[in-house]
């Protein structure tokens, strides 16, 4: 199979189809949506192909038949019928500036009106949009397709300035309400973004909007599936370890059976031929890390969290559930579903190695005061663990804790939580890509952390000396028989008891034993 151009950063359907770019056909989803309803909402993390999908819909409604040769939609669409399209894109601009949202919207409406040869009668956003939709309907005699990209960015950009974020939210609430009042003139409507703002806060006037974010039938509407990689990108996979590709980048799920890759990751891997955190590095999750730390969320507790669908959609200015924040931004994904006491829940977890390692590396940087020696310490930690050099491990961790500035402890709220000490351990191990499990349940209780490395199993128990007394960590490891669960592996099992002192802010006891 001959190689084609890699569509890195390409969001324009026409550009992609006119040149020799790879394209994963998403038109079956477009046809299904159009055939089933009219008003939709879709949430996906950044760089998952939402903009390209909307531009595909735009080309479809405009009747650009030549762009769909060889695609699913080509034989199923009525090409003689063309619909006017209103596409709003809030991906650009600085929405932290007061009043900029209105300026940005008016500029977009100006461009649409100029292209259509229509002049509206109003200078307020909602009224002008409604007049434009009705005018396009009168002019063409056809229903209008309304496509809104990055619908939530004007709010997300201003979260650090809550009064502006709320003003932008209220402005958008009035704007989006127009999409219901103009229902008679609208053939199709779709809004996409990163977050799922609660319907009460943003979509109270648009209650006919169907949220397909967690519908299994649309779980692969964005992203690449395993079969997409094998069928479309077969030429690019040559020379790459397929299992390693899957481990690093596959794993995102929105309720469906099939998991997907972030397209940006896959395309950068094909171009660079190197495994790296391509998607993660495009945006530093400072707000996310600071939120986790401020709330005292131990990093070890992120993987495996349970959340209801309602909680995953709880997102508003000043009211963001931890699970919703992690899920909607793509740092956790759905790993399973279960019912408890008549209620349905989603089990969340890291989607893949890239996210697990990178997020924990960012958390280590924050938890240790952005230690300049972090990468060096991480490499030494890996070497010492593989050798089971416990004396070296103790010295290294004592040095790492000693290197955390005193001022950082004073200003950082998580230092008040017992989980902080264990979080540094966990984040270092997880950042190395090791197999780490936390709070594993056994017949006698829950183990704090288990790590598999170099053909060995390390079982960790963490205690704060001032709360439990000396020797409590090792006593618990032995008395509760945590090692019994791992003997079937046939690997040496090591018990590691770590006791911290809240007074010295360092390790007070480090005891090991072979089970």
PDB file of C-alpha atoms in Angstrom, residues 185-478:
ATOM      1  CA  UNK A 185     -36.080  26.958   9.831  1.00  0.00           C
ATOM      2  CA  UNK A 186     -33.323  24.548  10.942  1.00  0.00           C
ATOM      3  CA  UNK A 187     -32.668  21.302   9.063  1.00  0.00           C
ATOM      4  CA  UNK A 188     -29.801  20.183  11.283  1.00  0.00           C
ATOM      5  CA  UNK A 189     -27.913  21.545  14.281  1.00  0.00           C
ATOM      6  CA  UNK A 190     -24.803  20.320  16.087  1.00  0.00           C
ATOM      7  CA  UNK A 191     -22.679  21.822  18.856  1.00  0.00           C
ATOM      8  CA  UNK A 192     -19.295  20.396  19.834  1.00  0.00           C
ATOM      9  CA  UNK A 193     -16.850  21.208  22.595  1.00  0.00           C
ATOM     10  CA  UNK A 194     -14.609  19.826  25.304  1.00  0.00           C
ATOM     11  CA  UNK A 195     -16.943  20.162  28.274  1.00  0.00           C
ATOM     12  CA  UNK A 196     -20.508  19.163  29.050  1.00  0.00           C
ATOM     13  CA  UNK A 197     -21.906  22.190  30.842  1.00  0.00           C
ATOM     14  CA  UNK A 198     -25.019  21.349  32.780  1.00  0.00           C
ATOM     15  CA  UNK A 199     -28.234  21.929  30.850  1.00  0.00           C
ATOM     16  CA  UNK A 200     -29.543  24.160  33.616  1.00  0.00           C
ATOM     17  CA  UNK A 201     -26.593  26.532  33.376  1.00  0.00           C
ATOM     18  CA  UNK A 202     -26.138  26.793  29.620  1.00  0.00           C
ATOM     19  CA  UNK A 203     -28.816  24.921  27.676  1.00  0.00           C
ATOM     20  CA  UNK A 204     -31.906  25.736  29.714  1.00  0.00           C
ATOM     21  CA  UNK A 205     -33.458  27.295  26.617  1.00  0.00           C
ATOM     22  CA  UNK A 206     -32.412  24.460  24.307  1.00  0.00           C
ATOM     23  CA  UNK A 207     -34.072  21.406  25.833  1.00  0.00           C
ATOM     24  CA  UNK A 208     -34.472  19.620  22.489  1.00  0.00           C
ATOM     25  CA  UNK A 209     -30.708  19.035  22.228  1.00  0.00           C
ATOM     26  CA  UNK A 210     -29.708  15.345  22.109  1.00  0.00           C
ATOM     27  CA  UNK A 211     -26.416  14.650  23.894  1.00  0.00           C
ATOM     28  CA  UNK A 212     -24.640  11.805  22.062  1.00  0.00           C
ATOM     29  CA  UNK A 213     -21.423  12.033  24.118  1.00  0.00           C
ATOM     30  CA  UNK A 214     -21.987   8.711  25.914  1.00  0.00           C
ATOM     31  CA  UNK A 215     -24.160   6.934  23.356  1.00  0.00           C
ATOM     32  CA  UNK A 216     -22.428   3.639  22.427  1.00  0.00           C
ATOM     33  CA  UNK A 217     -23.511   4.001  18.790  1.00  0.00           C
ATOM     34  CA  UNK A 218     -21.356   7.151  18.508  1.00  0.00           C
ATOM     35  CA  UNK A 219     -18.427   6.149  20.709  1.00  0.00           C
ATOM     36  CA  UNK A 220     -16.104   6.087  17.657  1.00  0.00           C
ATOM     37  CA  UNK A 221     -17.457   9.184  15.928  1.00  0.00           C
ATOM     38  CA  UNK A 222     -14.103  10.860  16.635  1.00  0.00           C
ATOM     39  CA  UNK A 223     -10.709   9.192  16.901  1.00  0.00           C
ATOM     40  CA  UNK A 224      -9.196   6.191  15.128  1.00  0.00           C
ATOM     41  CA  UNK A 225     -10.171   2.598  15.879  1.00  0.00           C
ATOM     42  CA  UNK A 226      -7.859  -0.423  15.684  1.00  0.00           C
ATOM     43  CA  UNK A 227      -9.372  -1.342  12.318  1.00  0.00           C
ATOM     44  CA  UNK A 228      -8.821   2.245  11.077  1.00  0.00           C
ATOM     45  CA  UNK A 229      -5.116   1.913  11.794  1.00  0.00           C
ATOM     46  CA  UNK A 230      -4.916  -1.494  10.147  1.00  0.00           C
ATOM     47  CA  UNK A 231      -6.999  -0.598   7.074  1.00  0.00           C
ATOM     48  CA  UNK A 232      -6.191   3.066   6.412  1.00  0.00           C
ATOM     49  CA  UNK A 233      -2.680   3.450   7.866  1.00  0.00           C
ATOM     50  CA  UNK A 234      -1.243   0.006   7.139  1.00  0.00           C
ATOM     51  CA  UNK A 235       1.714   1.501   5.261  1.00  0.00           C
ATOM     52  CA  UNK A 236       2.608   3.700   8.249  1.00  0.00           C
ATOM     53  CA  UNK A 237       2.568   0.795  10.725  1.00  0.00           C
ATOM     54  CA  UNK A 238       5.448  -0.992   9.046  1.00  0.00           C
ATOM     55  CA  UNK A 239       8.425  -1.178  11.384  1.00  0.00           C
ATOM     56  CA  UNK A 240       6.412  -0.246  14.481  1.00  0.00           C
ATOM     57  CA  UNK A 241       5.684  -2.637  17.357  1.00  0.00           C
ATOM     58  CA  UNK A 242       1.897  -2.953  17.122  1.00  0.00           C
ATOM     59  CA  UNK A 243       1.467  -3.929  20.779  1.00  0.00           C
ATOM     60  CA  UNK A 244       3.552  -0.963  21.845  1.00  0.00           C
ATOM     61  CA  UNK A 245       1.474   1.371  19.673  1.00  0.00           C
ATOM     62  CA  UNK A 246      -1.647   0.058  21.374  1.00  0.00           C
ATOM     63  CA  UNK A 247      -0.172   0.333  24.879  1.00  0.00           C
ATOM     64  CA  UNK A 248       0.989   3.898  24.377  1.00  0.00           C
ATOM     65  CA  UNK A 249      -1.964   5.456  22.571  1.00  0.00           C
ATOM     66  CA  UNK A 250      -5.109   3.324  22.405  1.00  0.00           C
ATOM     67  CA  UNK A 251      -7.722   3.180  25.154  1.00  0.00           C
ATOM     68  CA  UNK A 252     -10.182   6.092  24.947  1.00  0.00           C
ATOM     69  CA  UNK A 253     -13.803   5.062  25.370  1.00  0.00           C
ATOM     70  CA  UNK A 254     -17.141   6.843  25.712  1.00  0.00           C
ATOM     71  CA  UNK A 255     -19.355   3.939  26.679  1.00  0.00           C
ATOM     72  CA  UNK A 256     -18.882   1.786  23.617  1.00  0.00           C
ATOM     73  CA  UNK A 257     -17.125  -1.559  23.352  1.00  0.00           C
ATOM     74  CA  UNK A 258     -14.547  -0.263  20.877  1.00  0.00           C
ATOM     75  CA  UNK A 259     -11.686   1.929  22.084  1.00  0.00           C
ATOM     76  CA  UNK A 260     -10.049   4.642  19.990  1.00  0.00           C
ATOM     77  CA  UNK A 261      -6.775   6.460  19.482  1.00  0.00           C
ATOM     78  CA  UNK A 262      -6.349  10.202  19.622  1.00  0.00           C
ATOM     79  CA  UNK A 263      -5.663  11.069  15.936  1.00  0.00           C
ATOM     80  CA  UNK A 264      -2.978  13.606  16.844  1.00  0.00           C
ATOM     81  CA  UNK A 265      -0.986  10.942  18.701  1.00  0.00           C
ATOM     82  CA  UNK A 266      -1.225   8.405  15.898  1.00  0.00           C
ATOM     83  CA  UNK A 267      -0.260  10.887  13.184  1.00  0.00           C
ATOM     84  CA  UNK A 268       2.716  12.276  15.133  1.00  0.00           C
ATOM     85  CA  UNK A 269       3.915   8.733  15.827  1.00  0.00           C
ATOM     86  CA  UNK A 270       3.779   7.942  12.116  1.00  0.00           C
ATOM     87  CA  UNK A 271       5.710  11.097  11.293  1.00  0.00           C
ATOM     88  CA  UNK A 272       8.317  11.021  14.072  1.00  0.00           C
ATOM     89  CA  UNK A 273       8.580   7.204  14.395  1.00  0.00           C
ATOM     90  CA  UNK A 274       9.154   7.779  18.119  1.00  0.00           C
ATOM     91  CA  UNK A 275       6.953   7.007  21.108  1.00  0.00           C
ATOM     92  CA  UNK A 276       6.357  10.194  23.055  1.00  0.00           C
ATOM     93  CA  UNK A 277       3.565  12.142  24.744  1.00  0.00           C
ATOM     94  CA  UNK A 278       2.568  14.002  21.578  1.00  0.00           C
ATOM     95  CA  UNK A 279      -0.998  14.884  22.612  1.00  0.00           C
ATOM     96  CA  UNK A 280      -0.169  15.614  26.240  1.00  0.00           C
ATOM     97  CA  UNK A 281       2.654  17.990  25.349  1.00  0.00           C
ATOM     98  CA  UNK A 282       0.399  20.249  23.261  1.00  0.00           C
ATOM     99  CA  UNK A 283      -1.087  21.770  26.420  1.00  0.00           C
ATOM    100  CA  UNK A 284       0.219  21.814  29.987  1.00  0.00           C
ATOM    101  CA  UNK A 285      -2.654  20.858  32.330  1.00  0.00           C
ATOM    102  CA  UNK A 286      -1.724  23.466  34.941  1.00  0.00           C
ATOM    103  CA  UNK A 287      -5.313  24.209  35.896  1.00  0.00           C
ATOM    104  CA  UNK A 288      -6.084  20.504  36.241  1.00  0.00           C
ATOM    105  CA  UNK A 289      -3.017  19.741  38.398  1.00  0.00           C
ATOM    106  CA  UNK A 290      -3.618  22.746  40.632  1.00  0.00           C
ATOM    107  CA  UNK A 291      -7.257  21.732  41.069  1.00  0.00           C
ATOM    108  CA  UNK A 292      -6.315  18.189  42.090  1.00  0.00           C
ATOM    109  CA  UNK A 293      -3.784  19.443  44.599  1.00  0.00           C
ATOM    110  CA  UNK A 294      -6.082  22.122  45.994  1.00  0.00           C
ATOM    111  CA  UNK A 295      -8.793  19.515  46.602  1.00  0.00           C
ATOM    112  CA  UNK A 296      -6.373  17.147  48.291  1.00  0.00           C
ATOM    113  CA  UNK A 297      -6.897  14.417  45.694  1.00  0.00           C
ATOM    114  CA  UNK A 298      -4.148  11.826  46.131  1.00  0.00           C
ATOM    115  CA  UNK A 299      -2.731  10.918  42.732  1.00  0.00           C
ATOM    116  CA  UNK A 300      -2.959   7.222  43.530  1.00  0.00           C
ATOM    117  CA  UNK A 301      -6.748   7.491  43.789  1.00  0.00           C
ATOM    118  CA  UNK A 302      -7.359   8.805  40.258  1.00  0.00           C
ATOM    119  CA  UNK A 303      -7.382   5.462  38.472  1.00  0.00           C
ATOM    120  CA  UNK A 304     -10.507   3.391  39.091  1.00  0.00           C
ATOM    121  CA  UNK A 305     -12.860   6.122  40.267  1.00  0.00           C
ATOM    122  CA  UNK A 306     -16.623   5.554  39.948  1.00  0.00           C
ATOM    123  CA  UNK A 307     -18.897   8.248  38.534  1.00  0.00           C
ATOM    124  CA  UNK A 308     -22.506   8.526  37.446  1.00  0.00           C
ATOM    125  CA  UNK A 309     -23.480  10.015  34.090  1.00  0.00           C
ATOM    126  CA  UNK A 310     -24.935  13.004  35.933  1.00  0.00           C
ATOM    127  CA  UNK A 311     -21.627  13.615  37.711  1.00  0.00           C
ATOM    128  CA  UNK A 312     -19.671  13.359  34.457  1.00  0.00           C
ATOM    129  CA  UNK A 313     -21.852  16.169  33.092  1.00  0.00           C
ATOM    130  CA  UNK A 314     -21.501  18.402  36.149  1.00  0.00           C
ATOM    131  CA  UNK A 315     -19.445  21.235  34.765  1.00  0.00           C
ATOM    132  CA  UNK A 316     -20.041  24.914  35.414  1.00  0.00           C
ATOM    133  CA  UNK A 317     -18.172  28.036  36.450  1.00  0.00           C
ATOM    134  CA  UNK A 318     -16.961  27.447  40.016  1.00  0.00           C
ATOM    135  CA  UNK A 319     -18.599  24.016  40.105  1.00  0.00           C
ATOM    136  CA  UNK A 320     -16.505  21.332  38.453  1.00  0.00           C
ATOM    137  CA  UNK A 321     -16.552  17.781  39.795  1.00  0.00           C
ATOM    138  CA  UNK A 322     -13.103  16.188  39.839  1.00  0.00           C
ATOM    139  CA  UNK A 323     -14.340  13.203  37.827  1.00  0.00           C
ATOM    140  CA  UNK A 324     -15.966  15.473  35.239  1.00  0.00           C
ATOM    141  CA  UNK A 325     -12.827  17.581  34.904  1.00  0.00           C
ATOM    142  CA  UNK A 326     -10.576  14.549  34.359  1.00  0.00           C
ATOM    143  CA  UNK A 327     -12.995  12.778  32.031  1.00  0.00           C
ATOM    144  CA  UNK A 328     -13.948  15.712  29.846  1.00  0.00           C
ATOM    145  CA  UNK A 329     -10.353  16.835  29.379  1.00  0.00           C
ATOM    146  CA  UNK A 330      -9.297  13.310  28.359  1.00  0.00           C
ATOM    147  CA  UNK A 331      -7.076  12.366  31.312  1.00  0.00           C
ATOM    148  CA  UNK A 332      -9.469   9.627  32.433  1.00  0.00           C
ATOM    149  CA  UNK A 333     -11.740   7.531  30.233  1.00  0.00           C
ATOM    150  CA  UNK A 334     -14.449   4.912  30.679  1.00  0.00           C
ATOM    151  CA  UNK A 335     -13.022   1.471  31.406  1.00  0.00           C
ATOM    152  CA  UNK A 336     -16.248  -0.254  32.389  1.00  0.00           C
ATOM    153  CA  UNK A 337     -19.823   0.124  33.575  1.00  0.00           C
ATOM    154  CA  UNK A 338     -21.630  -1.311  36.567  1.00  0.00           C
ATOM    155  CA  UNK A 339     -24.909  -1.057  38.434  1.00  0.00           C
ATOM    156  CA  UNK A 340     -25.112  -0.490  42.169  1.00  0.00           C
ATOM    157  CA  UNK A 341     -28.363  -0.365  44.127  1.00  0.00           C
ATOM    158  CA  UNK A 342     -30.311   0.353  40.975  1.00  0.00           C
ATOM    159  CA  UNK A 343     -28.009   3.144  39.773  1.00  0.00           C
ATOM    160  CA  UNK A 344     -25.702   3.040  36.760  1.00  0.00           C
ATOM    161  CA  UNK A 345     -22.049   4.017  37.157  1.00  0.00           C
ATOM    162  CA  UNK A 346     -18.972   4.330  34.955  1.00  0.00           C
ATOM    163  CA  UNK A 347     -15.578   3.056  36.069  1.00  0.00           C
ATOM    164  CA  UNK A 348     -12.903   5.574  35.064  1.00  0.00           C
ATOM    165  CA  UNK A 349      -9.212   5.009  34.464  1.00  0.00           C
ATOM    166  CA  UNK A 350      -6.206   6.247  32.539  1.00  0.00           C
ATOM    167  CA  UNK A 351      -6.722   5.587  28.812  1.00  0.00           C
ATOM    168  CA  UNK A 352      -3.145   4.601  28.018  1.00  0.00           C
ATOM    169  CA  UNK A 353       0.517   4.785  28.920  1.00  0.00           C
ATOM    170  CA  UNK A 354       0.981   8.282  27.490  1.00  0.00           C
ATOM    171  CA  UNK A 355      -1.593   9.866  29.792  1.00  0.00           C
ATOM    172  CA  UNK A 356      -0.724   7.798  32.865  1.00  0.00           C
ATOM    173  CA  UNK A 357       2.988   8.601  32.675  1.00  0.00           C
ATOM    174  CA  UNK A 358       2.685  12.226  31.590  1.00  0.00           C
ATOM    175  CA  UNK A 359       0.025  13.259  34.079  1.00  0.00           C
ATOM    176  CA  UNK A 360       1.941  11.673  36.931  1.00  0.00           C
ATOM    177  CA  UNK A 361       5.146  13.361  35.810  1.00  0.00           C
ATOM    178  CA  UNK A 362       3.325  16.696  35.922  1.00  0.00           C
ATOM    179  CA  UNK A 363       1.981  15.862  39.370  1.00  0.00           C
ATOM    180  CA  UNK A 364       5.459  14.925  40.616  1.00  0.00           C
ATOM    181  CA  UNK A 365       6.772  18.259  39.369  1.00  0.00           C
ATOM    182  CA  UNK A 366       4.060  20.033  41.317  1.00  0.00           C
ATOM    183  CA  UNK A 367       4.233  17.860  44.453  1.00  0.00           C
ATOM    184  CA  UNK A 368       8.000  18.222  44.753  1.00  0.00           C
ATOM    185  CA  UNK A 369       8.155  21.925  44.035  1.00  0.00           C
ATOM    186  CA  UNK A 370       9.282  21.439  40.418  1.00  0.00           C
ATOM    187  CA  UNK A 371      12.542  19.774  41.463  1.00  0.00           C
ATOM    188  CA  UNK A 372      15.143  20.314  38.692  1.00  0.00           C
ATOM    189  CA  UNK A 373      16.547  16.866  39.503  1.00  0.00           C
ATOM    190  CA  UNK A 374      13.238  15.086  38.926  1.00  0.00           C
ATOM    191  CA  UNK A 375      14.167  13.373  35.662  1.00  0.00           C
ATOM    192  CA  UNK A 376      17.537  12.276  37.014  1.00  0.00           C
ATOM    193  CA  UNK A 377      15.906  10.982  40.187  1.00  0.00           C
ATOM    194  CA  UNK A 378      13.286   9.122  38.154  1.00  0.00           C
ATOM    195  CA  UNK A 379      15.946   7.310  36.112  1.00  0.00           C
ATOM    196  CA  UNK A 380      17.886   6.390  39.255  1.00  0.00           C
ATOM    197  CA  UNK A 381      14.667   5.209  40.887  1.00  0.00           C
ATOM    198  CA  UNK A 382      13.968   2.841  38.009  1.00  0.00           C
ATOM    199  CA  UNK A 383      17.477   1.391  38.124  1.00  0.00           C
ATOM    200  CA  UNK A 384      17.380   0.886  41.906  1.00  0.00           C
ATOM    201  CA  UNK A 385      13.993  -0.798  41.790  1.00  0.00           C
ATOM    202  CA  UNK A 386      15.047  -3.215  39.064  1.00  0.00           C
ATOM    203  CA  UNK A 387      18.042  -4.200  41.208  1.00  0.00           C
ATOM    204  CA  UNK A 388      15.924  -4.359  44.401  1.00  0.00           C
ATOM    205  CA  UNK A 389      18.490  -2.007  45.975  1.00  0.00           C
ATOM    206  CA  UNK A 390      16.433  -0.973  48.994  1.00  0.00           C
ATOM    207  CA  UNK A 391      19.203   0.948  50.720  1.00  0.00           C
ATOM    208  CA  UNK A 392      19.620   3.004  47.570  1.00  0.00           C
ATOM    209  CA  UNK A 393      15.871   3.548  47.327  1.00  0.00           C
ATOM    210  CA  UNK A 394      15.716   4.835  50.884  1.00  0.00           C
ATOM    211  CA  UNK A 395      18.607   7.245  50.326  1.00  0.00           C
ATOM    212  CA  UNK A 396      17.089   8.512  47.098  1.00  0.00           C
ATOM    213  CA  UNK A 397      13.631   9.165  48.547  1.00  0.00           C
ATOM    214  CA  UNK A 398      15.090  10.837  51.646  1.00  0.00           C
ATOM    215  CA  UNK A 399      17.068  13.128  49.357  1.00  0.00           C
ATOM    216  CA  UNK A 400      13.999  13.875  47.213  1.00  0.00           C
ATOM    217  CA  UNK A 401      11.822  14.811  50.194  1.00  0.00           C
ATOM    218  CA  UNK A 402      14.648  16.856  51.706  1.00  0.00           C
ATOM    219  CA  UNK A 403      14.907  18.797  48.453  1.00  0.00           C
ATOM    220  CA  UNK A 404      11.324  20.067  48.603  1.00  0.00           C
ATOM    221  CA  UNK A 405      11.477  23.753  49.614  1.00  0.00           C
ATOM    222  CA  UNK A 406      10.009  24.618  53.029  1.00  0.00           C
ATOM    223  CA  UNK A 407       8.035  27.489  51.470  1.00  0.00           C
ATOM    224  CA  UNK A 408       6.328  25.015  49.164  1.00  0.00           C
ATOM    225  CA  UNK A 409       4.980  23.052  52.136  1.00  0.00           C
ATOM    226  CA  UNK A 410       3.549  26.239  53.610  1.00  0.00           C
ATOM    227  CA  UNK A 411       1.626  27.306  50.506  1.00  0.00           C
ATOM    228  CA  UNK A 412       0.584  23.894  49.230  1.00  0.00           C
ATOM    229  CA  UNK A 413      -2.640  22.634  50.763  1.00  0.00           C
ATOM    230  CA  UNK A 414      -2.117  18.958  49.944  1.00  0.00           C
ATOM    231  CA  UNK A 415       0.759  18.847  52.448  1.00  0.00           C
ATOM    232  CA  UNK A 416      -1.934  18.679  55.135  1.00  0.00           C
ATOM    233  CA  UNK A 417      -3.200  15.370  53.761  1.00  0.00           C
ATOM    234  CA  UNK A 418      -1.650  12.008  54.589  1.00  0.00           C
ATOM    235  CA  UNK A 419      -2.029  11.007  50.951  1.00  0.00           C
ATOM    236  CA  UNK A 420       0.560  13.576  49.914  1.00  0.00           C
ATOM    237  CA  UNK A 421       3.518  11.472  51.033  1.00  0.00           C
ATOM    238  CA  UNK A 422       2.283   8.365  49.234  1.00  0.00           C
ATOM    239  CA  UNK A 423       1.356  10.439  46.176  1.00  0.00           C
ATOM    240  CA  UNK A 424       4.987  11.338  45.554  1.00  0.00           C
ATOM    241  CA  UNK A 425       5.915   7.638  45.595  1.00  0.00           C
ATOM    242  CA  UNK A 426       3.018   6.660  43.359  1.00  0.00           C
ATOM    243  CA  UNK A 427       3.521   9.441  40.831  1.00  0.00           C
ATOM    244  CA  UNK A 428       7.208   8.623  40.448  1.00  0.00           C
ATOM    245  CA  UNK A 429       6.488   4.924  39.825  1.00  0.00           C
ATOM    246  CA  UNK A 430       3.540   5.600  37.491  1.00  0.00           C
ATOM    247  CA  UNK A 431       5.573   8.181  35.601  1.00  0.00           C
ATOM    248  CA  UNK A 432       8.151   5.492  34.877  1.00  0.00           C
ATOM    249  CA  UNK A 433       5.547   3.371  33.127  1.00  0.00           C
ATOM    250  CA  UNK A 434       5.666   0.605  35.735  1.00  0.00           C
ATOM    251  CA  UNK A 435       2.675  -1.589  36.536  1.00  0.00           C
ATOM    252  CA  UNK A 436       1.278   0.086  39.650  1.00  0.00           C
ATOM    253  CA  UNK A 437      -1.880  -0.862  41.536  1.00  0.00           C
ATOM    254  CA  UNK A 438      -3.265   1.011  44.512  1.00  0.00           C
ATOM    255  CA  UNK A 439      -5.595   0.020  47.325  1.00  0.00           C
ATOM    256  CA  UNK A 440      -5.798  -3.559  46.095  1.00  0.00           C
ATOM    257  CA  UNK A 441      -8.432  -5.399  48.089  1.00  0.00           C
ATOM    258  CA  UNK A 442      -7.636  -8.679  49.841  1.00  0.00           C
ATOM    259  CA  UNK A 443      -9.407 -10.832  52.390  1.00  0.00           C
ATOM    260  CA  UNK A 444      -7.820  -8.870  55.257  1.00  0.00           C
ATOM    261  CA  UNK A 445      -8.031  -5.333  53.920  1.00  0.00           C
ATOM    262  CA  UNK A 446      -6.544  -3.003  51.319  1.00  0.00           C
ATOM    263  CA  UNK A 447      -2.897  -2.716  50.398  1.00  0.00           C
ATOM    264  CA  UNK A 448      -1.657   0.817  49.757  1.00  0.00           C
ATOM    265  CA  UNK A 449       0.369   0.076  46.613  1.00  0.00           C
ATOM    266  CA  UNK A 450       1.737  -2.840  44.579  1.00  0.00           C
ATOM    267  CA  UNK A 451       4.460  -2.427  41.945  1.00  0.00           C
ATOM    268  CA  UNK A 452       5.727  -5.048  39.481  1.00  0.00           C
ATOM    269  CA  UNK A 453       9.168  -4.444  38.018  1.00  0.00           C
ATOM    270  CA  UNK A 454      12.089  -6.565  36.869  1.00  0.00           C
ATOM    271  CA  UNK A 455      10.386  -9.879  37.641  1.00  0.00           C
ATOM    272  CA  UNK A 456       9.627  -8.826  41.218  1.00  0.00           C
ATOM    273  CA  UNK A 457       6.599  -7.657  43.172  1.00  0.00           C
ATOM    274  CA  UNK A 458       6.934  -4.805  45.677  1.00  0.00           C
ATOM    275  CA  UNK A 459       4.151  -4.299  48.216  1.00  0.00           C
ATOM    276  CA  UNK A 460       4.129  -0.870  49.875  1.00  0.00           C
ATOM    277  CA  UNK A 461       2.369   0.285  53.022  1.00  0.00           C
ATOM    278  CA  UNK A 462       2.550   3.956  54.018  1.00  0.00           C
ATOM    279  CA  UNK A 463       1.980   5.409  57.483  1.00  0.00           C
ATOM    280  CA  UNK A 464       2.463   8.770  59.188  1.00  0.00           C
ATOM    281  CA  UNK A 465       4.565   8.153  62.297  1.00  0.00           C
ATOM    282  CA  UNK A 466       2.764  10.630  64.533  1.00  0.00           C
ATOM    283  CA  UNK A 467      -0.568   8.936  63.840  1.00  0.00           C
ATOM    284  CA  UNK A 468       0.264   5.239  63.920  1.00  0.00           C
ATOM    285  CA  UNK A 469       3.516   4.798  65.845  1.00  0.00           C
ATOM    286  CA  UNK A 470       6.787   3.123  64.753  1.00  0.00           C
ATOM    287  CA  UNK A 471       6.628  -0.291  63.125  1.00  0.00           C
ATOM    288  CA  UNK A 472       2.911  -0.099  62.280  1.00  0.00           C
ATOM    289  CA  UNK A 473       3.411  -0.249  58.497  1.00  0.00           C
ATOM    290  CA  UNK A 474       5.461  -3.480  58.457  1.00  0.00           C
ATOM    291  CA  UNK A 475       3.234  -5.050  61.100  1.00  0.00           C
ATOM    292  CA  UNK A 476       0.195  -4.467  58.902  1.00  0.00           C
ATOM    293  CA  UNK A 477       1.918  -5.901  55.825  1.00  0.00           C
ATOM    294  CA  UNK A 478       2.719  -9.118  57.667  1.00  0.00           C
TER     295      UNK A 478
END
